[in-house]
XYZ file of C-alpha atoms in Angstrom:
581
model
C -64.892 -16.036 -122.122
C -62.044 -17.753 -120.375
C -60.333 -14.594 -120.665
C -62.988 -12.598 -118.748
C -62.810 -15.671 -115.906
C -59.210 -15.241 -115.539
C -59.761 -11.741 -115.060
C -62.246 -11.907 -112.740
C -59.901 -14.623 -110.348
C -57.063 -12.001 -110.662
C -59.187 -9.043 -109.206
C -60.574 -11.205 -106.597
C -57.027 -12.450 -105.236
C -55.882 -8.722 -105.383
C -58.537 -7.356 -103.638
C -57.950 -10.568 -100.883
C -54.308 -9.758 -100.682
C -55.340 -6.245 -100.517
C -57.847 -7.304 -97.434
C -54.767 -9.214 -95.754
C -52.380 -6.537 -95.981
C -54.532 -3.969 -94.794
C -55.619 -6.501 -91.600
C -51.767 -7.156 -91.133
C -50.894 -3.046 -91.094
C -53.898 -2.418 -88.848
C -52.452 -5.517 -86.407
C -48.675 -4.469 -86.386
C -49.683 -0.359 -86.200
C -51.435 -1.763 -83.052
C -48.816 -3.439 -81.842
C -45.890 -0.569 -82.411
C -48.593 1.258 -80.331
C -48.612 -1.255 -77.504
C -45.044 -1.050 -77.647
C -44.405 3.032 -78.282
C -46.893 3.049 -74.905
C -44.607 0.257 -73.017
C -41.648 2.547 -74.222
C -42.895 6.000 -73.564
C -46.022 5.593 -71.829
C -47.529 8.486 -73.214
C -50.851 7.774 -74.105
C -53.230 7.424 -71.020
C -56.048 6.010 -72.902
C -54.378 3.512 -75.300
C -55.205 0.398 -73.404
C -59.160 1.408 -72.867
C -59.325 2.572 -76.690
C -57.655 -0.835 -78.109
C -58.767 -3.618 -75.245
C -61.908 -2.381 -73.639
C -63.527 -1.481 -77.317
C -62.596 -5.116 -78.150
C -63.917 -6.571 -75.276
C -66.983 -4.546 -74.450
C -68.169 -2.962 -77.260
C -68.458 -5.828 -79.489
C -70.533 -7.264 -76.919
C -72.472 -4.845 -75.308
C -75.822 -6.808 -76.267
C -75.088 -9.278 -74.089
C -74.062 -6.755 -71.213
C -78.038 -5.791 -71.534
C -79.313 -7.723 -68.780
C -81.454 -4.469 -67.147
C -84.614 -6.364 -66.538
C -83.695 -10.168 -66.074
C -83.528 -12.483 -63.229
C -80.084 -13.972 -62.821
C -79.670 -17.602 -61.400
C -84.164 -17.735 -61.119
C -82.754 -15.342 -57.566
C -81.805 -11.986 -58.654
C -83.791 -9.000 -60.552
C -81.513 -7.218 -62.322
C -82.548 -3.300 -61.058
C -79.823 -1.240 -62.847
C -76.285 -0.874 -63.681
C -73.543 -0.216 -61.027
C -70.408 0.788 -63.026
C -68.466 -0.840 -66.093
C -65.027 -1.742 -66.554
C -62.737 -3.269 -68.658
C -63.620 -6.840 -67.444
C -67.280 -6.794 -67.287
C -70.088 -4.712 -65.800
C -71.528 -4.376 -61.866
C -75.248 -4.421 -61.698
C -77.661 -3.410 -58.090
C -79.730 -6.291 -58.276
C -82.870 -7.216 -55.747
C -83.220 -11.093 -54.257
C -86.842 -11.643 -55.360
C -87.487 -13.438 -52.286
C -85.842 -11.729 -49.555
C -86.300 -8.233 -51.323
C -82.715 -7.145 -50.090
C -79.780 -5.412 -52.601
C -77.592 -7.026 -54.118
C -73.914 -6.307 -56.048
C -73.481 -8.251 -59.051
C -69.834 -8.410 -60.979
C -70.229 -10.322 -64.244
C -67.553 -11.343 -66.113
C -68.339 -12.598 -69.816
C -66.372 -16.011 -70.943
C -64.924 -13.947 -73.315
C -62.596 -11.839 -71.020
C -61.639 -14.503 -68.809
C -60.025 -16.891 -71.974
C -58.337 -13.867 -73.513
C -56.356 -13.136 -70.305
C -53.559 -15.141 -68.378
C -54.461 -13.355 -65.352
C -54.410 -15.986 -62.527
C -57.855 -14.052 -61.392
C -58.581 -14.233 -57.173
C -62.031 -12.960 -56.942
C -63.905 -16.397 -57.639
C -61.196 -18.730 -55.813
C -60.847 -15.902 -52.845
C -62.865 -13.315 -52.539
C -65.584 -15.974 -50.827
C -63.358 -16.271 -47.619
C -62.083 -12.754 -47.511
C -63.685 -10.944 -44.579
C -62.803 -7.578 -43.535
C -64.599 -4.155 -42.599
C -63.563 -2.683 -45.743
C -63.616 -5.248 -48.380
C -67.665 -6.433 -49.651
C -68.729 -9.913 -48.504
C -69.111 -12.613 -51.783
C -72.476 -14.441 -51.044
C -72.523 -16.604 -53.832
C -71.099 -17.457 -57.445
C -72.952 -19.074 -60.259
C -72.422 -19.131 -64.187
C -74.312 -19.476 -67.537
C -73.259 -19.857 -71.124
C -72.680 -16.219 -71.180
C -69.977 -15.872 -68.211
C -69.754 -15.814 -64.352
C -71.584 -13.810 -62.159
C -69.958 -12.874 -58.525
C -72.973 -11.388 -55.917
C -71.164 -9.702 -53.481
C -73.329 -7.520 -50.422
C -74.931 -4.059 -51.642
C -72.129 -0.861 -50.598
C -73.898 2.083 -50.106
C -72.281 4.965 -50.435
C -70.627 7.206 -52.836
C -67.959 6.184 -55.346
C -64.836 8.339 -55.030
C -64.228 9.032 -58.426
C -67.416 10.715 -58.416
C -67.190 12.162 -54.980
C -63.856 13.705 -56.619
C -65.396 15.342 -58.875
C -68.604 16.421 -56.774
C -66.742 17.658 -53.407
C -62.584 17.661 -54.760
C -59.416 18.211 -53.904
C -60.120 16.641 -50.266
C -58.369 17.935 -47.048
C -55.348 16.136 -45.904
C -57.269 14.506 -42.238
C -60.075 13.609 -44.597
C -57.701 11.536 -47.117
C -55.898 10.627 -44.187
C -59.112 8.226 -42.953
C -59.552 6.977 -46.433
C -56.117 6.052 -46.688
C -55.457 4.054 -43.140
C -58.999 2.374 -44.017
C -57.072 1.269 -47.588
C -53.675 0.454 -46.429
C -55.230 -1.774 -43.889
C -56.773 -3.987 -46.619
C -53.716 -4.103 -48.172
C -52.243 -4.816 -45.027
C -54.438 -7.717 -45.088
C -54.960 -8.856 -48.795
C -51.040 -8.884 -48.683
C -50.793 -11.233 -45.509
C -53.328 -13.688 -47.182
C -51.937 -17.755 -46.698
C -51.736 -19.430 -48.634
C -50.630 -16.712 -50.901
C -50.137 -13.173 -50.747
C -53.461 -11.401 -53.207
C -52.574 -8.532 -55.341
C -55.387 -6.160 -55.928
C -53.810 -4.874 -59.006
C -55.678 -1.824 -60.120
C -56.119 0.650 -57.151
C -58.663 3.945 -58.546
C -61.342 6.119 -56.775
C -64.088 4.552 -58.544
C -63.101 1.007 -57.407
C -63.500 2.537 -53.863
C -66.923 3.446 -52.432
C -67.365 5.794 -49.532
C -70.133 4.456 -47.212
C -72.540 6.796 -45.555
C -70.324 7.146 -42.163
C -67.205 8.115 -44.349
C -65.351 4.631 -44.600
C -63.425 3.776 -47.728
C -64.878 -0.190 -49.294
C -62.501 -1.283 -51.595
C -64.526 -3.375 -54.133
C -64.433 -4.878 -57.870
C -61.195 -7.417 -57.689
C -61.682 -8.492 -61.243
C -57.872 -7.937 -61.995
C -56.612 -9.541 -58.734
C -54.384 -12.380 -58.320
C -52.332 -14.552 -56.184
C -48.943 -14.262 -55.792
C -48.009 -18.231 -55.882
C -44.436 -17.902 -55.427
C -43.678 -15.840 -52.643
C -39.874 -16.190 -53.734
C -40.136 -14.364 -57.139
C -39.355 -10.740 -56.405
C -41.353 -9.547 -59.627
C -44.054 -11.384 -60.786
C -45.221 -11.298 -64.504
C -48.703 -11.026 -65.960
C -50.419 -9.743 -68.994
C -51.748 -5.894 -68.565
C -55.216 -6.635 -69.581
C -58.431 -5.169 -67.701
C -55.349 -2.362 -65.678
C -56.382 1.053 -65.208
C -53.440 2.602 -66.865
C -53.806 6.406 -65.499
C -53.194 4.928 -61.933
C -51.164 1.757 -62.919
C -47.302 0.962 -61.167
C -44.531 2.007 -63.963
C -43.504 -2.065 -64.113
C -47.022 -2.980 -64.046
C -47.290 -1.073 -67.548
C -44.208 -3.405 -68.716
C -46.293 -6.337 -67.662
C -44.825 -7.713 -64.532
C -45.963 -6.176 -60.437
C -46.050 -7.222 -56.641
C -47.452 -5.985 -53.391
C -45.141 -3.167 -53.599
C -46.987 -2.104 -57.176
C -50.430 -1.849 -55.043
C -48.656 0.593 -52.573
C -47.447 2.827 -55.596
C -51.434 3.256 -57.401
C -53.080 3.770 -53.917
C -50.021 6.637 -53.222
C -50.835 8.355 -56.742
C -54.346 7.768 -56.226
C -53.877 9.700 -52.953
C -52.252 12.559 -54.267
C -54.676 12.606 -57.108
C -57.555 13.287 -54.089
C -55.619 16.210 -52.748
C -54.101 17.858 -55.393
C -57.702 17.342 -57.725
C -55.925 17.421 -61.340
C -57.803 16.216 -63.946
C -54.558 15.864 -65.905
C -53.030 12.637 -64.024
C -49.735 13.084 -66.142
C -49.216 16.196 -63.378
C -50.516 14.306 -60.551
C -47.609 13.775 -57.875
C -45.772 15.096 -54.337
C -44.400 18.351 -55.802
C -47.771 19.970 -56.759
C -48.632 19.366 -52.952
C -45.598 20.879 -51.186
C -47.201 23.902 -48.513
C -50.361 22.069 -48.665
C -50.149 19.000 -47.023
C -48.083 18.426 -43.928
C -44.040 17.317 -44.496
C -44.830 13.899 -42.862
C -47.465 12.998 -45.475
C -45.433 14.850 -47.990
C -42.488 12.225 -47.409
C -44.896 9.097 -46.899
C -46.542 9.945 -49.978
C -43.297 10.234 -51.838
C -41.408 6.913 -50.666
C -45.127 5.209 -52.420
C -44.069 7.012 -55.897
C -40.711 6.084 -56.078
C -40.459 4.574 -59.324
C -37.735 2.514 -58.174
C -39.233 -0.672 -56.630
C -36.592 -1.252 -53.985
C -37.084 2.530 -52.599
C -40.595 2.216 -51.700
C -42.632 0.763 -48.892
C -41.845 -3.175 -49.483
C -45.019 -3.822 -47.501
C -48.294 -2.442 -46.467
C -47.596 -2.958 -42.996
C -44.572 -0.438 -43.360
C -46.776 1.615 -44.453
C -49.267 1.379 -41.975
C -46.559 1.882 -39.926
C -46.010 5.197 -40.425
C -49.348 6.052 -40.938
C -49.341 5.849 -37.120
C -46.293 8.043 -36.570
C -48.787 10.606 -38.175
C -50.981 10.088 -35.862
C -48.468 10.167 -32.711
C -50.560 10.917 -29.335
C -53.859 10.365 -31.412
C -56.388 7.066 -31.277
C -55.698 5.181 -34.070
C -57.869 3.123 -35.529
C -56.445 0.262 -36.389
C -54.768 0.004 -32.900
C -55.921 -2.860 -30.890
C -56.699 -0.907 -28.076
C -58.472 2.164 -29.471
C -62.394 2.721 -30.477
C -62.974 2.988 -33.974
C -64.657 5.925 -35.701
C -66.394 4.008 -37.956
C -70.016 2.240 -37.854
C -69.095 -1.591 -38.793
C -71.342 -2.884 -41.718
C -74.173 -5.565 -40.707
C -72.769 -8.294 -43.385
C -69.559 -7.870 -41.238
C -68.673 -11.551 -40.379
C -65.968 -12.851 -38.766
C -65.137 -16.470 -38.132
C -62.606 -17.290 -35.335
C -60.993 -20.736 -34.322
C -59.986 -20.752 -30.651
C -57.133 -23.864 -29.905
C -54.899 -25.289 -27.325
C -52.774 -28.550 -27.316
C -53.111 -28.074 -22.854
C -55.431 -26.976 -20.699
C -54.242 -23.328 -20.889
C -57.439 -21.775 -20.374
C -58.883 -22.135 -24.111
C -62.742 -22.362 -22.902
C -62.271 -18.862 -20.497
C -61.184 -17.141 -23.524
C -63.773 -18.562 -26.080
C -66.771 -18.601 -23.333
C -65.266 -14.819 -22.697
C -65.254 -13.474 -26.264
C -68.545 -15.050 -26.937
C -70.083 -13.280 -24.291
C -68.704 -9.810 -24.576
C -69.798 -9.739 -28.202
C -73.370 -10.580 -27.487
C -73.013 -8.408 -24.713
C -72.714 -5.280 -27.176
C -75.835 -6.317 -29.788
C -73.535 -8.983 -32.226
C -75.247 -11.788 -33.372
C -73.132 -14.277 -31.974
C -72.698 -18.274 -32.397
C -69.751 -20.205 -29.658
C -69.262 -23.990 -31.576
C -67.908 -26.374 -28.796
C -65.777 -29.039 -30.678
C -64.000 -30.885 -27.681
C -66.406 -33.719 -27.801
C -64.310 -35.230 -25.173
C -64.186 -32.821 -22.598
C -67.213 -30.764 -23.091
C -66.625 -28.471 -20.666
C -67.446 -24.982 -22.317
C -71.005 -26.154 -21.262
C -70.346 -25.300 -17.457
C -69.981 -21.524 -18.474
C -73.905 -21.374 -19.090
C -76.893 -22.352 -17.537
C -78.436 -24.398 -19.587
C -78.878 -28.260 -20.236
C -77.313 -29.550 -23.325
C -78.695 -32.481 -23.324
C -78.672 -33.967 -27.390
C -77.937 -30.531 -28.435
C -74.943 -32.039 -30.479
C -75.332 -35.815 -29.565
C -77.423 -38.458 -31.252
C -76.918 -36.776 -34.526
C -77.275 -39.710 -37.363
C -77.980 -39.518 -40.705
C -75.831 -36.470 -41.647
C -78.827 -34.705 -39.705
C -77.346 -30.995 -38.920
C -77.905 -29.904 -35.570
C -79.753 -26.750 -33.869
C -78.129 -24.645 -31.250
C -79.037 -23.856 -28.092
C -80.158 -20.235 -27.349
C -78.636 -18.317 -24.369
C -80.117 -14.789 -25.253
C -80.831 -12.923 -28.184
C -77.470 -12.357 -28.929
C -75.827 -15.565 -27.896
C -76.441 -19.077 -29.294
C -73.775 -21.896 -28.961
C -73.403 -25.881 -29.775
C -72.540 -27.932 -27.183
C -73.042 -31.506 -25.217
C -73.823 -32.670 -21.731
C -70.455 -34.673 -20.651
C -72.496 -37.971 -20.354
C -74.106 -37.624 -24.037
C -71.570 -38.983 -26.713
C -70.709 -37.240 -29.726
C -69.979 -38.868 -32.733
C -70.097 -36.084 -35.585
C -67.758 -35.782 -38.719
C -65.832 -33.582 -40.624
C -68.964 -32.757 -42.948
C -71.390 -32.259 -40.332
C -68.942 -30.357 -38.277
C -68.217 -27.525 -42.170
C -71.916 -27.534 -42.255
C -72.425 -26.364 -38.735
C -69.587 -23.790 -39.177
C -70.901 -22.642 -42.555
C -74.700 -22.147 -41.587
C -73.419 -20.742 -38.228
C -71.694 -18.108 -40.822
C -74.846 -17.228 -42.571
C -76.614 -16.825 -39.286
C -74.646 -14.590 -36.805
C -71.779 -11.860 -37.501
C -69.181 -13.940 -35.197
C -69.082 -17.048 -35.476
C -66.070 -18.589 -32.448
C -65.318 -22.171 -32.519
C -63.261 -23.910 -29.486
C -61.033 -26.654 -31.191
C -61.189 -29.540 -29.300
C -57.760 -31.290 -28.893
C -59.347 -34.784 -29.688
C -60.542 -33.768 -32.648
C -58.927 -35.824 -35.290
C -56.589 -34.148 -38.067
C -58.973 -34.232 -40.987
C -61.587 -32.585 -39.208
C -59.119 -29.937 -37.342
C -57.855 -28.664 -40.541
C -60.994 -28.780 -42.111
C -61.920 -26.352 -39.677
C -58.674 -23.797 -39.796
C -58.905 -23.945 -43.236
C -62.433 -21.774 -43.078
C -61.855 -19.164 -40.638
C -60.492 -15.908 -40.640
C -58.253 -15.873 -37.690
C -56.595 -18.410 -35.576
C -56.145 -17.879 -31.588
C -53.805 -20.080 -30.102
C -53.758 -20.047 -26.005
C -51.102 -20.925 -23.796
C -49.793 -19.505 -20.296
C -46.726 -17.850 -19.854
C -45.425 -21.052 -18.062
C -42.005 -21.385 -20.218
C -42.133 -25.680 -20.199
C -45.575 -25.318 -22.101
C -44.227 -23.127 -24.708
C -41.285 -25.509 -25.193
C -43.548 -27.979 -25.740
C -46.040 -26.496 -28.116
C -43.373 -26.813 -31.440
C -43.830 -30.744 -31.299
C -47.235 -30.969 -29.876
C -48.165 -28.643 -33.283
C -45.810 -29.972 -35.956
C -48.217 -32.081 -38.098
C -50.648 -29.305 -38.339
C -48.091 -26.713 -38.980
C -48.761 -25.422 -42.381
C -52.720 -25.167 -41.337
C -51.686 -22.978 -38.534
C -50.374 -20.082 -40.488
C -50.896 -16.459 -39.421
C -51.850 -17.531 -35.788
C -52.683 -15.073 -32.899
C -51.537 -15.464 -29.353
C -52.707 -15.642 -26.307
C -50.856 -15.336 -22.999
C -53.687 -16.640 -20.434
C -53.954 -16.617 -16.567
C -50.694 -13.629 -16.720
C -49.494 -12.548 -14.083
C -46.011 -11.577 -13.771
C -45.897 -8.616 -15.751
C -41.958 -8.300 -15.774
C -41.479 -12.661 -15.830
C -42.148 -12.666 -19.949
C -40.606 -8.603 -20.304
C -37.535 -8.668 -22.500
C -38.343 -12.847 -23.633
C -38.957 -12.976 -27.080
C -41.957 -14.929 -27.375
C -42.430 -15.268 -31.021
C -38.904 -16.816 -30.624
C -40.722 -20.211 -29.351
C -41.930 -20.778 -32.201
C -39.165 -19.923 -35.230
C -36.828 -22.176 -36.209
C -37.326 -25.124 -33.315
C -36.205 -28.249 -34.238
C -38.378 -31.014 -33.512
C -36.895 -34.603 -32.693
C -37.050 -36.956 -35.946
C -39.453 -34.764 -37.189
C -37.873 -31.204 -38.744
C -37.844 -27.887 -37.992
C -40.581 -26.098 -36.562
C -41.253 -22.641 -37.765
C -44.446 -20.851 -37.367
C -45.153 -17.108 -38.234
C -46.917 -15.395 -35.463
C -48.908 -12.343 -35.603
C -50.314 -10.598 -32.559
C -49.788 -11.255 -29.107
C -52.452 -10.500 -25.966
C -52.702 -11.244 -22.664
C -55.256 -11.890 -20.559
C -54.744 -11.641 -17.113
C -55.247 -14.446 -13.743
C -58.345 -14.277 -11.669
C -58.584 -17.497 -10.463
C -61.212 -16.290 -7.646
C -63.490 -15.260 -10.621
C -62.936 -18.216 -12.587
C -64.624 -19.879 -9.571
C -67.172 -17.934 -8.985
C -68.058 -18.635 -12.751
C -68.587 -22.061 -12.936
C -70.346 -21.930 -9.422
C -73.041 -19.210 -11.044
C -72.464 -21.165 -14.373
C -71.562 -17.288 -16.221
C -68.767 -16.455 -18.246
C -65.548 -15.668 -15.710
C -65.771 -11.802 -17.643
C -69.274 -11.470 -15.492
C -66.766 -11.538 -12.494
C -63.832 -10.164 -13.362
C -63.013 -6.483 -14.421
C -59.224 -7.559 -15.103
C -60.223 -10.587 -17.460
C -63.410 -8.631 -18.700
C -60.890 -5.333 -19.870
C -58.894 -7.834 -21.631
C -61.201 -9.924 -23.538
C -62.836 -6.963 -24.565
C -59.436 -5.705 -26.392
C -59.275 -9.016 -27.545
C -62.796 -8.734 -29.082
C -61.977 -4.973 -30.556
C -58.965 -5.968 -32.713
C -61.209 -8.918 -34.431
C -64.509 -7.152 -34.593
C -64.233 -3.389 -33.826
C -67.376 -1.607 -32.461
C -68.201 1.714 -31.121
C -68.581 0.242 -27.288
């Protein structure tokens, strides 16, 4: 008998060693083929076949959701598309009966990746014509769930293979529409976002024939602006349109320019075999410019491609020489913009440069083409935007206690604003102020808020630190903009990215030749340090003092009045909110 037991043990810890080897063989035969692929990258399908059956198939029960109602708000209608992070489902708000996008991510993903992920953290103040708008983010036991505004449209990958290969002026659109998210994704402060895993089915094609990028579930910051490469883990990539260093686990901005290049020639050349995919196949069918833009994007060497979008973009326009382009301040866009467009703009001025003209002016000559528009009035001390329209303001803003938000008066259907009658005081805090901001948001599709200099620091960066773009007016009157470095310093790092705006110009050859961005790089301040602030655009807006009068006497906007200030404000208005007018 004791024999037979000892028999027994021995089979059973043979067959368990037997069990361990065969689970160590099957671990390291998956690793030498992580590694052959990192070596060779051969096999096109590796990562799907060894991550995504890991991560999806084992739980594709709990992917089911088809019938549900998410967060007691959203029916779950039908499924979207699937990736290696999660699934998108079209789901219908059960009481406003509208469509929704929903991204879920199971738990189970987001611990098994170091991916420093942007789409919960970012995605909710991204705004752009081309990129979804994030509505709202809620979890369960079972993951997160990101509802982001219904694209309709097309997915390219299956557009490809419906209507493929494209001509070049129709890739052309899709691609300027691209590199301009990029273009802005790249430019994000505090840190630069990499999308990370460029593909035609992660871009939709709306009904007018604009490119939406959508699904940033790979996505990241880049933190530290200083590393040239920056390393990551190459879970939940697309590998048939990934970077070469992105397969070794490490990218940048410059690995986003390299997928949406290949993805590019991919839509011209139409190969289903991606490992042939590239410029040579499209040499005497595309034109030689394209030919060599497309080709400095492949270059597998890093330092020999674009090093930013806005290169790109660049040269994009040289294609274009003579032509409109779209993305030119000046020109009228080709494209319908989406109703969940929303833009969110902070007007400011450290001296009475004209700040109210331009946000009374902007205000005005969006509602004036059908935006729902909302002008915030912050400069509780002055409250002087209030002269611009006739209307009382009487405890609009004032004698708002008890964290009691506010209602705005209406100056037409398009046009509602928040303001004060001089001799009402205001006494309203940062909270109250975000909350005003953020329901303005929801309401209208601008939203432009005039910075009052007495507005005290908390409450001023509060404020810069929601919008979307930053508009800082002077006039070209060289003693104010040697004053602005110190008059600015202790908001500096809030004031990132800023716009400027030349007011009441009118010397065209006074500022020709200055450079103006030059006032504000590298300026030391007294006691305080140096003074360096990155400046993107500049506009001007030209003088019309007569109309400016004639304004406040009519109590109008001064762009009623003036044809000079009402051409400029209007390219003004194009470059943040394009429109077909």
């Amino acid at each position: 008998m004791i024999i037979v037991i000892i028999v027994l043990i021995g089979i059973a810890i043979s067959l368990s060693l037997l069990l361990i080897v065969d689970k160590k063989s099957k671990e390291e035969k998956a690793n030498e083929c992580i590694e052959e692929y990192f070596d060779e990258a051969t096999s096109t399908e590796l990562i799907s076949e060894v991550l995504q059956t890991e991560l999806m198939v084992k739980h594709k029960q709990e992917f089911d959701l088809k019938g549900k109602t998410l967060n007691g708000l959203y029916r779950v209608e039908g499924v979207l598309g699937e990736g290696g992070m999660g699934r998108v489902y079209l789901c219908r708000n059960i009481k406003l009966g509208n469509l929704w996008a929903i991204k879920f991510i199971p738990n189970h993903n987001l611990h098994k990746t170091r991916l420093r992920f942007a789409e919960e953290d970012i995605l909710k103040k991204l705004h752009h014509i081309h990129l979804p708008q994030i509505v709202d983010i809620f979890r369960d036991d079972k993951g997160t769930y990101i509802v982001e505004s219904y694209i309709e449209g097309k997915s390219l990958d299956k557009k490809h293979k419906e209507e493929g290969p494209f001509k070049e002026e129709v890739v052309l659109k899709w691609l300027r529409h691209l590199t301009d998210v990029l273009v802005y994704l790249h430019s994000m402060e505090p840190y630069p976002i990499i999308y990370g895993d460029m593909k035609p089915s992660n871009v939709m094609i709306t009904r007018d024939g604009g490119a939406v990028l959508v699904d940033f579930s790979v996505s990241m910051e880049l933190r530290d602006k200083n590393e040239e490469d920056y390393f990551t883990s190459p879970l939940g990539i697309t590998v048939k349109f990934a970077a070469p260093e992105q397969l070794k686990g490490y990218l940048d901005i410059r690995s986003d320019i390299y997928s949406l290049g290949f993805m590019i020639c991919h839509l011209l050349q139409g190969q289903e075999d991606l490992s042939k995919i590239g410029t040579k196949g499209l040499k005497g069918k595309v034109s030689k410019e394209l030919l060599q833009l497309l080709d400095k994007c492949l270059k597998q060497d890093l330092h020999l491609r674009y090093q930013t979008a806005k290169e790109l973009r660049e040269d994009l326009n040289r294609l274009d020489k003579g032509k409109p382009s779209i993305i030119s301040i000046f020109s009228k866009p080709t494209y319908q913009t989406p109703s969940d467009y929303k833009k969110l703009i902070a007007v400011m001025s450290p001296e009475s440069t004209g700040k109210t003209t331009i946000s009374a002016g902007l205000a005005w000559n969006y509602a004036e083409k059908g935006i729902k528009t909302i002008l915030i009035d912050t400069d509780f001390i002055n409250k002087d935007i209030y002269y611009y329209f006739n209307l009382d303001f009487a405890n609009c803003l004032g004698n708002q206690g008890g964290g009691k938000i506010p209602v705005p008066q209406k100056i037409n259907h398009y046009l509602s604003m928040y303001s004060e009658h001089r001799d009402v005081k205001v006494n309203l805090g940062p909270e109250i102020i975000k909350e005003i901001i953020l329901r303005s948001k929801v309401d209208a599709q601008v939203v432009i808020v005039d910075l009052g200099r007495g507005l005290e620091s908390p409450a001023y960066r509060e404020i810069l630190s929601l919008v979307d773009h930053k508009l800082l007016v002077v006039d070209q009157r060289v003693n104010v903009l040697n004053r602005l470095p110190l008059q600015l310093y202790s908001n500096r790092d809030w004031l990132k990215n800023t716009d400027l705006v030349i007011n009441r110009y009118t010397d065209s050859g006074y500022l020709k030749g200055r450079n103006i961005k030059g006032y504000f790089k590298g300026i030391d301040v007294a006691e305080e340090g140096v003074f360096d602030l990155k400046i993107n655009e500049i506009f001007y807006v030209r003088e019309d003092y007569s109309a400016v009068l004639k304004a406040l006497e009519e109590r109008e906007p001064p762009v009623v009045y003036s044809t000079k200030i009402k051409e400029d404000i209007d390219a003004l208005g194009q470059y943040y909110f394009p429109t077909n007018q």
